[in-house]
């Protein structure tokens, strides 16, 4: 992990508190680029595993966050034509309510509406 200054550590801790209590947090790309001195502008999945998820593990003070508090990341694009993310939503996968059977659920709901 890259060493970051205490002010940035505090800001990141505030995002982790929001993530813990709310289930998700939004971090703009410009903050990540500045905090971690990513002058090239590339934010990769490895970056999140190493820098963000590693610090999340320290924040929780657990051996393996993946057991009770698994995380995922969504890219937030400003427009469909733009490929570079304007920010990232980091969320606990436990708070994701999409199941593999969601297509079946949608079909059942559509049938129920048709019956009305």
mmCIF file of C-alpha atoms in Angstrom:
data_model
loop_
_atom_site.group_PDB
_atom_site.id
_atom_site.type_symbol
_atom_site.label_atom_id
_atom_site.label_comp_id
_atom_site.label_asym_id
_atom_site.label_seq_id
_atom_site.Cartn_x
_atom_site.Cartn_y
_atom_site.Cartn_z
ATOM 1 C CA UNK A 1 0.000 0.000 0.000
ATOM 2 C CA UNK A 2 1.102 3.515 -0.765
ATOM 3 C CA UNK A 3 1.702 5.714 2.262
ATOM 4 C CA UNK A 4 -0.759 8.614 2.306
ATOM 5 C CA UNK A 5 -0.907 11.657 4.569
ATOM 6 C CA UNK A 6 -3.186 11.809 7.647
ATOM 7 C CA UNK A 7 -5.716 14.199 6.064
ATOM 8 C CA UNK A 8 -6.315 11.789 3.193
ATOM 9 C CA UNK A 9 -6.431 8.854 5.606
ATOM 10 C CA UNK A 10 -9.157 10.711 7.526
ATOM 11 C CA UNK A 11 -11.185 11.339 4.343
ATOM 12 C CA UNK A 12 -10.854 7.699 3.336
ATOM 13 C CA UNK A 13 -11.913 6.652 6.841
ATOM 14 C CA UNK A 14 -15.039 8.787 6.469
ATOM 15 C CA UNK A 15 -15.848 6.963 3.217
ATOM 16 C CA UNK A 16 -15.296 3.645 4.998
ATOM 17 C CA UNK A 17 -17.661 4.714 7.799
ATOM 18 C CA UNK A 18 -20.301 5.521 5.189
ATOM 19 C CA UNK A 19 -19.627 2.195 3.485
ATOM 20 C CA UNK A 20 -19.960 0.309 6.775
ATOM 21 C CA UNK A 21 -23.166 2.006 7.918
ATOM 22 C CA UNK A 22 -24.889 2.703 4.607
ATOM 23 C CA UNK A 23 -23.616 -0.167 2.501
ATOM 24 C CA UNK A 24 -22.086 2.021 -0.217
ATOM 25 C CA UNK A 25 -20.013 5.120 -0.837
ATOM 26 C CA UNK A 26 -19.203 7.227 -3.882
ATOM 27 C CA UNK A 27 -15.627 8.387 -4.465
ATOM 28 C CA UNK A 28 -14.934 10.709 -7.422
ATOM 29 C CA UNK A 29 -12.070 9.706 -9.702
ATOM 30 C CA UNK A 30 -10.237 12.990 -9.159
ATOM 31 C CA UNK A 31 -9.984 12.259 -5.436
ATOM 32 C CA UNK A 32 -8.488 8.807 -6.001
ATOM 33 C CA UNK A 33 -6.025 10.193 -8.549
ATOM 34 C CA UNK A 34 -4.936 12.927 -6.148
ATOM 35 C CA UNK A 35 -4.862 10.832 -2.980
ATOM 36 C CA UNK A 36 -2.780 8.057 -4.478
ATOM 37 C CA UNK A 37 -0.711 10.226 -6.846
ATOM 38 C CA UNK A 38 -1.884 8.378 -9.936
ATOM 39 C CA UNK A 39 -0.615 10.910 -12.484
ATOM 40 C CA UNK A 40 -1.190 8.520 -15.384
ATOM 41 C CA UNK A 41 -4.869 8.470 -14.556
ATOM 42 C CA UNK A 42 -5.318 4.685 -14.587
ATOM 43 C CA UNK A 43 -7.495 3.157 -11.913
ATOM 44 C CA UNK A 44 -7.511 -0.636 -12.280
ATOM 45 C CA UNK A 45 -9.172 -3.517 -10.397
ATOM 46 C CA UNK A 46 -5.744 -4.334 -8.936
ATOM 47 C CA UNK A 47 -5.571 -0.797 -7.528
ATOM 48 C CA UNK A 48 -8.847 -1.330 -5.674
ATOM 49 C CA UNK A 49 -7.770 -4.726 -4.327
ATOM 50 C CA UNK A 50 -4.405 -3.431 -3.151
ATOM 51 C CA UNK A 51 -5.166 0.099 -1.941
ATOM 52 C CA UNK A 52 -8.852 0.381 -1.113
ATOM 53 C CA UNK A 53 -9.814 -3.153 -0.095
ATOM 54 C CA UNK A 54 -6.572 -3.532 1.887
ATOM 55 C CA UNK A 55 -7.344 -0.359 3.841
ATOM 56 C CA UNK A 56 -10.951 -1.550 4.310
ATOM 57 C CA UNK A 57 -9.519 -4.677 5.928
ATOM 58 C CA UNK A 58 -7.455 -2.496 8.291
ATOM 59 C CA UNK A 59 -10.477 -0.272 9.011
ATOM 60 C CA UNK A 60 -12.543 -3.290 10.058
ATOM 61 C CA UNK A 61 -9.599 -4.746 11.972
ATOM 62 C CA UNK A 62 -10.349 -8.257 10.711
ATOM 63 C CA UNK A 63 -8.212 -10.916 9.079
ATOM 64 C CA UNK A 64 -10.344 -11.373 5.992
ATOM 65 C CA UNK A 65 -13.028 -8.835 5.068
ATOM 66 C CA UNK A 66 -14.320 -11.109 2.270
ATOM 67 C CA UNK A 67 -16.067 -13.383 4.783
ATOM 68 C CA UNK A 68 -18.453 -10.866 6.367
ATOM 69 C CA UNK A 69 -18.013 -7.628 4.400
ATOM 70 C CA UNK A 70 -17.270 -8.453 0.732
ATOM 71 C CA UNK A 71 -16.878 -5.385 -1.506
ATOM 72 C CA UNK A 72 -17.470 -4.635 -5.156
ATOM 73 C CA UNK A 73 -16.956 -1.554 -7.309
ATOM 74 C CA UNK A 74 -19.132 0.052 -9.969
ATOM 75 C CA UNK A 75 -17.769 2.568 -12.484
ATOM 76 C CA UNK A 76 -19.891 5.706 -12.720
ATOM 77 C CA UNK A 77 -19.745 7.120 -16.234
ATOM 78 C CA UNK A 78 -20.792 10.691 -16.970
ATOM 79 C CA UNK A 79 -22.200 9.601 -20.332
ATOM 80 C CA UNK A 80 -22.482 6.394 -22.312
ATOM 81 C CA UNK A 81 -20.026 7.701 -24.885
ATOM 82 C CA UNK A 82 -17.354 8.349 -22.246
ATOM 83 C CA UNK A 83 -15.180 5.394 -21.314
ATOM 84 C CA UNK A 84 -13.348 6.954 -18.355
ATOM 85 C CA UNK A 85 -15.218 6.788 -15.063
ATOM 86 C CA UNK A 86 -16.092 10.026 -13.305
ATOM 87 C CA UNK A 87 -16.219 8.152 -10.030
ATOM 88 C CA UNK A 88 -16.689 4.808 -8.360
ATOM 89 C CA UNK A 89 -19.378 3.399 -6.120
ATOM 90 C CA UNK A 90 -17.895 0.968 -3.651
ATOM 91 C CA UNK A 91 -20.519 -1.206 -2.030
ATOM 92 C CA UNK A 92 -20.864 -4.214 0.205
ATOM 93 C CA UNK A 93 -22.078 -7.139 -1.871
ATOM 94 C CA UNK A 94 -24.315 -8.165 1.016
ATOM 95 C CA UNK A 95 -26.404 -5.071 0.183
ATOM 96 C CA UNK A 96 -26.905 -6.125 -3.450
ATOM 97 C CA UNK A 97 -30.364 -7.568 -3.985
ATOM 98 C CA UNK A 98 -30.069 -8.957 -7.501
ATOM 99 C CA UNK A 99 -30.400 -12.699 -7.636
ATOM 100 C CA UNK A 100 -29.628 -15.093 -10.484
ATOM 101 C CA UNK A 101 -33.386 -15.682 -10.765
ATOM 102 C CA UNK A 102 -34.170 -11.998 -11.322
ATOM 103 C CA UNK A 103 -35.276 -12.653 -14.928
ATOM 104 C CA UNK A 104 -37.786 -15.222 -13.656
ATOM 105 C CA UNK A 105 -39.021 -12.729 -11.053
ATOM 106 C CA UNK A 106 -39.529 -10.094 -13.752
ATOM 107 C CA UNK A 107 -41.506 -12.561 -15.873
ATOM 108 C CA UNK A 108 -43.700 -13.445 -12.878
ATOM 109 C CA UNK A 109 -44.329 -9.755 -12.170
ATOM 110 C CA UNK A 110 -45.218 -9.146 -15.834
ATOM 111 C CA UNK A 111 -47.642 -12.091 -15.784
ATOM 112 C CA UNK A 112 -49.211 -10.799 -12.572
ATOM 113 C CA UNK A 113 -49.743 -7.370 -14.163
ATOM 114 C CA UNK A 114 -51.240 -8.979 -17.274
ATOM 115 C CA UNK A 115 -53.725 -10.879 -15.095
ATOM 116 C CA UNK A 116 -55.047 -7.636 -13.609
#
